CSV table of N, CA and C in Angstrom, one decimal:
chain,number,residue,atom,x,y,z
A,1,MET,N,0.8,-1.2,0.0
A,1,MET,CA,0.0,0.0,0.0
A,1,MET,C,0.9,1.2,0.0
A,2,ARG,N,0.4,2.2,-0.7
A,2,ARG,CA,1.1,3.5,-0.8
A,2,ARG,C,0.6,4.4,0.4
A,3,LEU,N,1.4,5.4,0.7
A,3,LEU,CA,1.0,6.3,1.8
A,3,LEU,C,-0.3,7.0,1.5
A,4,ARG,N,-0.5,7.4,0.2
A,4,ARG,CA,-1.8,8.1,-0.1
A,4,ARG,C,-3.0,7.2,0.0
A,5,ASP,N,-2.8,5.9,0.0
A,5,ASP,CA,-3.9,4.9,0.2
A,5,ASP,C,-4.6,5.0,1.5
A,6,PHE,N,-3.8,5.6,2.5
A,6,PHE,CA,-4.4,5.7,3.9
A,6,PHE,C,-5.1,6.9,4.1
A,7,THR,N,-5.3,7.8,3.1
A,7,THR,CA,-6.0,9.1,3.3
A,7,THR,C,-7.4,8.8,3.7
A,8,LYS,N,-8.0,7.7,3.2
A,8,LYS,CA,-9.4,7.4,3.5
A,8,LYS,C,-9.6,7.1,5.0
A,9,TYR,N,-8.6,6.8,5.7
A,9,TYR,CA,-8.7,6.6,7.2
A,9,TYR,C,-8.6,7.8,8.0
A,10,TYR,N,-8.3,8.9,7.4
A,10,TYR,CA,-8.1,10.1,8.2
A,10,TYR,C,-9.4,10.9,8.3
A,11,SER,N,-9.7,11.4,9.5
A,11,SER,CA,-10.7,12.4,9.7
A,11,SER,C,-10.2,13.2,11.0
A,12,PRO,N,-10.6,14.4,11.1
A,12,PRO,CA,-10.2,15.2,12.3
A,12,PRO,C,-10.7,14.5,13.6
A,13,SER,N,-11.9,13.9,13.6
A,13,SER,CA,-12.5,13.3,14.8
A,13,SER,C,-11.7,12.0,15.1
A,14,SER,N,-11.4,11.2,14.1
A,14,SER,CA,-10.7,10.0,14.4
A,14,SER,C,-9.2,10.3,14.9
A,15,PHE,N,-8.7,11.4,14.4
A,15,PHE,CA,-7.3,11.8,14.8
A,15,PHE,C,-7.4,12.2,16.3
A,16,ARG,N,-8.4,13.0,16.7
A,16,ARG,CA,-8.5,13.4,18.1
A,16,ARG,C,-8.8,12.2,19.0
A,17,GLU,N,-9.6,11.2,18.5
A,17,GLU,CA,-9.9,10.0,19.3
A,17,GLU,C,-8.7,9.2,19.5
A,18,LYS,N,-7.8,9.0,18.5
A,18,LYS,CA,-6.6,8.3,18.6
A,18,LYS,C,-5.7,8.9,19.6
A,19,LEU,N,-5.5,10.2,19.5
A,19,LEU,CA,-4.7,10.9,20.5
A,19,LEU,C,-5.3,10.8,21.9
A,20,LYS,N,-6.6,10.9,22.0
A,20,LYS,CA,-7.2,10.8,23.3
A,20,LYS,C,-7.0,9.4,23.9
A,21,MET,N,-7.1,8.3,23.1
A,21,MET,CA,-6.9,7.0,23.6
A,21,MET,C,-5.5,6.6,23.9
A,22,TYR,N,-4.5,7.1,23.0
A,22,TYR,CA,-3.2,6.6,23.1
A,22,TYR,C,-2.1,7.7,23.3
A,23,GLY,N,-2.5,8.9,23.3
A,23,GLY,CA,-1.5,10.0,23.4
A,23,GLY,C,-0.6,9.9,24.6
A,24,GLY,N,-1.2,9.7,25.7
A,24,GLY,CA,-0.4,9.6,27.0
A,24,GLY,C,0.6,8.4,26.9
A,25,LYS,N,0.1,7.3,26.4
A,25,LYS,CA,1.0,6.1,26.3
A,25,LYS,C,2.0,6.3,25.2
A,26,ALA,N,1.7,6.9,24.1
A,26,ALA,CA,2.6,7.1,23.0
A,26,ALA,C,3.7,8.1,23.4
A,27,GLY,N,3.3,9.2,24.1
A,27,GLY,CA,4.3,10.2,24.5
A,27,GLY,C,4.6,11.2,23.5
A,28,VAL,N,5.4,12.2,23.9
A,28,VAL,CA,5.8,13.3,23.1
A,28,VAL,C,6.4,13.0,21.8
A,29,LYS,N,7.2,11.9,21.8
A,29,LYS,CA,8.0,11.5,20.5
A,29,LYS,C,7.0,11.1,19.4
A,30,VAL,N,5.8,10.7,19.8
A,30,VAL,CA,4.8,10.3,18.8
A,30,VAL,C,3.8,11.5,18.5
A,31,VAL,N,3.4,12.1,19.6
A,31,VAL,CA,2.3,13.1,19.6
A,31,VAL,C,2.8,14.4,18.9
A,32,TYR,N,4.0,14.8,19.1
A,32,TYR,CA,4.5,16.0,18.5
A,32,TYR,C,4.6,15.9,17.0
A,33,PRO,N,5.2,14.9,16.4
A,33,PRO,CA,5.2,14.8,15.0
A,33,PRO,C,3.8,14.7,14.4
A,34,ALA,N,2.9,14.0,15.1
A,34,ALA,CA,1.5,13.9,14.6
A,34,ALA,C,0.8,15.2,14.6
A,35,LEU,N,1.0,16.0,15.6
A,35,LEU,CA,0.5,17.3,15.7
A,35,LEU,C,1.0,18.3,14.6
A,36,LEU,N,2.3,18.2,14.4
A,36,LEU,CA,2.9,19.0,13.3
A,36,LEU,C,2.2,18.7,12.0
A,37,LEU,N,2.0,17.4,11.7
A,37,LEU,CA,1.4,17.0,10.4
A,37,LEU,C,-0.1,17.5,10.4
A,38,TYR,N,-0.7,17.4,11.5
A,38,TYR,CA,-2.1,17.8,11.6
A,38,TYR,C,-2.2,19.3,11.3
A,39,TYR,N,-1.4,20.1,11.9
A,39,TYR,CA,-1.4,21.6,11.7
A,39,TYR,C,-1.0,21.9,10.3
A,40,MET,N,-0.1,21.2,9.7
A,40,MET,CA,0.3,21.4,8.3
A,40,MET,C,-0.9,21.1,7.4
A,41,LEU,N,-1.6,20.0,7.7
A,41,LEU,CA,-2.7,19.6,6.9
A,41,LEU,C,-3.8,20.6,6.9
A,42,ASN,N,-4.0,21.3,8.0
A,42,ASN,CA,-5.0,22.3,8.2
A,42,ASN,C,-4.6,23.7,7.8
A,43,ASP,N,-3.4,23.8,7.2
A,43,ASP,CA,-2.9,25.1,6.8
A,43,ASP,C,-3.3,25.4,5.3
A,44,PRO,N,-4.1,26.4,5.0
A,44,PRO,CA,-4.5,26.6,3.6
A,44,PRO,C,-3.4,26.9,2.7
A,45,GLU,N,-2.2,27.3,3.2
A,45,GLU,CA,-1.0,27.6,2.4
A,45,GLU,C,-0.3,26.3,1.9
A,46,VAL,N,-0.6,25.2,2.5
A,46,VAL,CA,0.0,23.9,2.0
A,46,VAL,C,-0.7,23.4,0.8
A,47,SER,N,0.0,23.0,-0.2
A,47,SER,CA,-0.6,22.5,-1.4
A,47,SER,C,-1.4,21.2,-1.3
A,48,PHE,N,-2.3,21.1,-2.2
A,48,PHE,CA,-3.2,19.9,-2.1
A,48,PHE,C,-2.4,18.6,-2.2
A,49,LYS,N,-1.4,18.6,-3.1
A,49,LYS,CA,-0.5,17.4,-3.3
A,49,LYS,C,0.2,17.1,-2.0
A,50,HIS,N,0.7,18.0,-1.3
A,50,HIS,CA,1.3,17.8,0.0
A,50,HIS,C,0.3,17.3,1.1
A,51,LYS,N,-0.9,17.9,1.0
A,51,LYS,CA,-2.0,17.5,1.9
A,51,LYS,C,-2.3,16.0,1.8
A,52,LEU,N,-2.2,15.5,0.5
A,52,LEU,CA,-2.4,14.0,0.3
A,52,LEU,C,-1.4,13.2,1.1
A,53,TYR,N,-0.2,13.6,1.1
A,53,TYR,CA,0.9,12.9,1.9
A,53,TYR,C,0.6,13.0,3.4
A,54,LEU,N,0.2,14.2,3.8
A,54,LEU,CA,-0.1,14.5,5.2
A,54,LEU,C,-1.3,13.6,5.7
A,55,ALA,N,-2.3,13.6,4.9
A,55,ALA,CA,-3.5,12.9,5.3
A,55,ALA,C,-3.2,11.4,5.2
A,56,GLY,N,-2.4,10.9,4.3
A,56,GLY,CA,-2.0,9.5,4.2
A,56,GLY,C,-1.2,9.1,5.5
A,57,ALA,N,-0.3,9.9,5.9
A,57,ALA,CA,0.5,9.6,7.1
A,57,ALA,C,-0.4,9.6,8.4
A,58,LEU,N,-1.3,10.6,8.5
A,58,LEU,CA,-2.2,10.6,9.6
A,58,LEU,C,-3.2,9.5,9.5
A,59,GLY,N,-3.6,9.1,8.3
A,59,GLY,CA,-4.5,8.0,8.1
A,59,GLY,C,-3.8,6.7,8.6
A,60,TYR,N,-2.6,6.5,8.3
A,60,TYR,CA,-1.8,5.4,8.8
A,60,TYR,C,-1.8,5.4,10.3
A,61,PHE,N,-1.5,6.5,10.9
A,61,PHE,CA,-1.4,6.7,12.3
A,61,PHE,C,-2.8,6.2,12.9
A,62,ILE,N,-3.9,6.5,12.3
A,62,ILE,CA,-5.2,6.2,12.8
A,62,ILE,C,-5.6,4.8,12.5
A,63,PHE,N,-5.1,4.3,11.4
A,63,PHE,CA,-5.5,3.0,10.9
A,63,PHE,C,-5.4,1.9,12.0
A,64,PRO,N,-6.6,1.2,12.2
A,64,PRO,CA,-6.6,0.3,13.4
A,64,PRO,C,-5.8,-1.0,13.2
A,65,ALA,N,-5.4,-1.4,12.0
A,65,ALA,CA,-4.7,-2.6,11.8
A,65,ALA,C,-3.3,-2.3,11.4
A,66,ASP,N,-2.5,-1.6,12.2
A,66,ASP,CA,-1.1,-1.3,12.0
A,66,ASP,C,-0.3,-2.6,11.8
A,67,ALA,N,0.9,-2.4,11.2
A,67,ALA,CA,1.8,-3.5,11.1
A,67,ALA,C,2.2,-4.0,12.5
A,68,ILE,N,2.3,-3.0,13.4
A,68,ILE,CA,2.6,-3.4,14.9
A,68,ILE,C,1.5,-2.7,15.7
A,69,PRO,N,0.6,-3.5,16.3
A,69,PRO,CA,-0.5,-3.0,17.1
A,69,PRO,C,0.0,-2.0,18.1
A,70,ASP,N,-0.8,-0.9,18.3
A,70,ASP,CA,-0.4,0.2,19.2
A,70,ASP,C,-0.4,-0.2,20.7
A,71,PHE,N,-1.2,-1.3,21.0
A,71,PHE,CA,-1.2,-1.7,22.4
A,71,PHE,C,0.0,-2.6,22.7
A,72,ALA,N,0.8,-3.0,21.8
A,72,ALA,CA,2.0,-3.8,22.1
A,72,ALA,C,3.0,-3.0,22.9
A,73,PRO,N,3.4,-3.5,24.1
A,73,PRO,CA,4.3,-2.8,24.9
A,73,PRO,C,5.6,-2.4,24.2
A,74,LEU,N,6.1,-1.2,24.5
A,74,LEU,CA,7.4,-0.7,24.0
A,74,LEU,C,7.5,-0.5,22.5
A,75,ILE,N,7.0,-1.4,21.7
A,75,ILE,CA,7.2,-1.2,20.2
A,75,ILE,C,5.9,-0.9,19.5
A,76,GLY,N,4.8,-0.7,20.2
A,76,GLY,CA,3.5,-0.5,19.5
A,76,GLY,C,3.4,0.7,18.6
A,77,PHE,N,4.2,1.7,18.8
A,77,PHE,CA,4.1,2.9,18.0
A,77,PHE,C,5.3,3.1,17.0
A,78,THR,N,6.1,2.1,16.9
A,78,THR,CA,7.3,2.1,16.1
A,78,THR,C,7.0,2.4,14.6
A,79,ASP,N,6.0,1.6,14.1
A,79,ASP,CA,5.6,1.8,12.7
A,79,ASP,C,4.9,3.2,12.5
A,80,ASP,N,4.1,3.6,13.5
A,80,ASP,CA,3.5,4.9,13.4
A,80,ASP,C,4.5,6.1,13.3
A,81,VAL,N,5.5,6.0,14.2
A,81,VAL,CA,6.5,7.0,14.2
A,81,VAL,C,7.3,7.0,12.9
A,82,SER,N,7.6,5.8,12.4
A,82,SER,CA,8.4,5.8,11.1
A,82,SER,C,7.6,6.5,10.0
A,83,VAL,N,6.3,6.2,9.9
A,83,VAL,CA,5.5,6.9,8.9
A,83,VAL,C,5.4,8.4,9.1
A,84,LEU,N,5.2,8.8,10.3
A,84,LEU,CA,5.1,10.2,10.6
A,84,LEU,C,6.4,10.9,10.3
A,85,PHE,N,7.5,10.3,10.7
A,85,PHE,CA,8.8,10.9,10.4
A,85,PHE,C,9.1,10.9,8.9
A,86,LEU,N,8.7,9.9,8.2
A,86,LEU,CA,8.9,9.8,6.7
A,86,LEU,C,8.1,11.0,6.1
A,87,ALA,N,6.9,11.2,6.5
A,87,ALA,CA,6.1,12.3,5.9
A,87,ALA,C,6.8,13.7,6.2
A,88,LEU,N,7.2,13.8,7.5
A,88,LEU,CA,7.9,15.1,7.9
A,88,LEU,C,9.2,15.3,7.1
A,89,SER,N,9.9,14.2,6.9
A,89,SER,CA,11.2,14.4,6.2
A,89,SER,C,10.9,14.8,4.7
A,90,LEU,N,9.9,14.2,4.1
A,90,LEU,CA,9.5,14.5,2.8
A,90,LEU,C,9.0,16.0,2.6
A,91,LEU,N,8.4,16.5,3.7
A,91,LEU,CA,7.7,17.8,3.6
A,91,LEU,C,8.3,18.8,4.6
A,92,LYS,N,9.6,18.5,5.0
A,92,LYS,CA,10.1,19.4,6.0
A,92,LYS,C,10.3,20.9,5.6
A,93,GLU,N,10.4,21.1,4.3
A,93,GLU,CA,10.4,22.5,3.9
A,93,GLU,C,9.1,23.2,4.1
A,94,ASN,N,8.0,22.5,4.3
A,94,ASN,CA,6.7,23.1,4.5
A,94,ASN,C,6.4,23.3,6.0
A,95,ILE,N,7.3,22.8,6.9
A,95,ILE,CA,7.0,23.0,8.3
A,95,ILE,C,7.4,24.5,8.7
A,96,GLN,N,6.4,25.2,9.2
A,96,GLN,CA,6.6,26.6,9.5
A,96,GLN,C,6.6,26.8,11.0
A,97,ASP,N,7.1,27.9,11.4
A,97,ASP,CA,7.1,28.2,12.9
A,97,ASP,C,5.7,28.2,13.5
A,98,LYS,N,4.6,28.6,12.7
A,98,LYS,CA,3.3,28.6,13.2
A,98,LYS,C,2.8,27.2,13.5
A,99,HIS,N,3.3,26.2,12.7
A,99,HIS,CA,2.9,24.8,12.9
A,99,HIS,C,3.6,24.3,14.2
A,100,ARG,N,4.8,24.7,14.4
A,100,ARG,CA,5.6,24.3,15.6
A,100,ARG,C,4.9,24.9,16.9
A,101,GLU,N,4.5,26.2,16.8
A,101,GLU,CA,3.9,26.9,17.9
A,101,GLU,C,2.6,26.3,18.3
A,102,LEU,N,1.7,25.9,17.3
A,102,LEU,CA,0.5,25.3,17.6
A,102,LEU,C,0.7,23.9,18.2
A,103,ALA,N,1.6,23.2,17.7
A,103,ALA,CA,1.9,21.8,18.3
A,103,ALA,C,2.4,22.0,19.7
A,104,ARG,N,3.3,22.9,19.9
A,104,ARG,CA,3.8,23.1,21.3
A,104,ARG,C,2.7,23.5,22.3
A,105,GLU,N,1.8,24.4,21.8
A,105,GLU,CA,0.7,24.8,22.7
A,105,GLU,C,-0.1,23.6,23.1
A,106,LYS,N,-0.4,22.7,22.2
A,106,LYS,CA,-1.2,21.6,22.5
A,106,LYS,C,-0.5,20.6,23.4
A,107,LEU,N,0.8,20.5,23.2
A,107,LEU,CA,1.7,19.6,24.1
A,107,LEU,C,1.6,20.2,25.5
A,108,LYS,N,1.7,21.5,25.6
A,108,LYS,CA,1.6,22.1,27.0
A,108,LYS,C,0.3,21.7,27.7
A,109,GLU,N,-0.8,21.5,27.0
A,109,GLU,CA,-2.0,21.1,27.6
A,109,GLU,C,-2.0,19.7,28.1
A,110,TRP,N,-1.3,18.8,27.3
A,110,TRP,CA,-1.4,17.4,27.5
A,110,TRP,C,-0.2,16.8,28.3
A,111,PHE,N,1.0,17.4,28.1
A,111,PHE,CA,2.2,16.9,28.7
A,111,PHE,C,2.8,18.0,29.5
A,112,LYS,N,2.8,17.9,30.8
A,112,LYS,CA,3.3,19.0,31.7
A,112,LYS,C,4.8,19.0,31.8
A,113,ASN,N,5.5,17.8,31.5
A,113,ASN,CA,6.9,17.7,31.7
A,113,ASN,C,7.7,17.4,30.5
A,114,TYR,N,7.5,18.1,29.4
A,114,TYR,CA,8.4,17.9,28.3
A,114,TYR,C,9.3,19.1,28.2
A,115,SER,N,10.4,18.9,27.5
A,115,SER,CA,11.4,20.0,27.4
A,115,SER,C,11.6,20.4,25.9
A,116,GLU,N,11.9,21.6,25.7
A,116,GLU,CA,12.2,22.2,24.4
A,116,GLU,C,13.4,21.4,23.8
A,117,LYS,N,14.3,21.0,24.6
A,117,LYS,CA,15.5,20.2,24.2
A,117,LYS,C,15.0,18.9,23.5
A,118,GLU,N,14.0,18.3,24.2
A,118,GLU,CA,13.4,17.0,23.6
A,118,GLU,C,12.8,17.3,22.3
A,119,LEU,N,12.0,18.4,22.1
A,119,LEU,CA,11.4,18.7,20.8
A,119,LEU,C,12.5,19.0,19.8
A,120,LYS,N,13.5,19.7,20.1
A,120,LYS,CA,14.6,19.9,19.1
A,120,LYS,C,15.2,18.6,18.7
A,121,ALA,N,15.4,17.7,19.6
A,121,ALA,CA,16.0,16.4,19.3
A,121,ALA,C,15.0,15.6,18.3
A,122,ILE,N,13.7,15.7,18.6
A,122,ILE,CA,12.8,15.1,17.7
A,122,ILE,C,12.9,15.7,16.3
A,123,GLU,N,13.0,17.0,16.2
A,123,GLU,CA,13.0,17.7,14.9
A,123,GLU,C,14.3,17.4,14.1
A,124,THR,N,15.3,17.1,14.8
A,124,THR,CA,16.6,16.7,14.0
A,124,THR,C,16.4,15.3,13.4
A,125,SER,N,15.4,14.6,13.8
A,125,SER,CA,15.2,13.2,13.2
A,125,SER,C,14.5,13.2,11.9
A,126,PHE,N,14.0,14.4,11.5
A,126,PHE,CA,13.4,14.4,10.2
A,126,PHE,C,13.9,15.6,9.3
């Protein structure tokens, strides 16, 4: 399956539900990249072609039959992170400060103890 094939699994409500169910377990290393993609997808300045990749990556993140089930201890989000980072590396020139700011604001609501250093380390991965 191609990344774009997963666009049919994406919806804002299913994205929020996934984060609600697994966000705390997944942690900042999964949630921050997912939020970056989400805010890029909702940016009217991002091209339709790029939005297909973004929706595909988020659709894979939401897809209930992952290659590695999300409930699997320690490795459950490995495939999700790989797809999220792939999309971010392909579209990194489209990541703007406003996307980072929105993602950071949401992280502050959900995770009280994350550090900017941790986010910078995540960003160097894509």
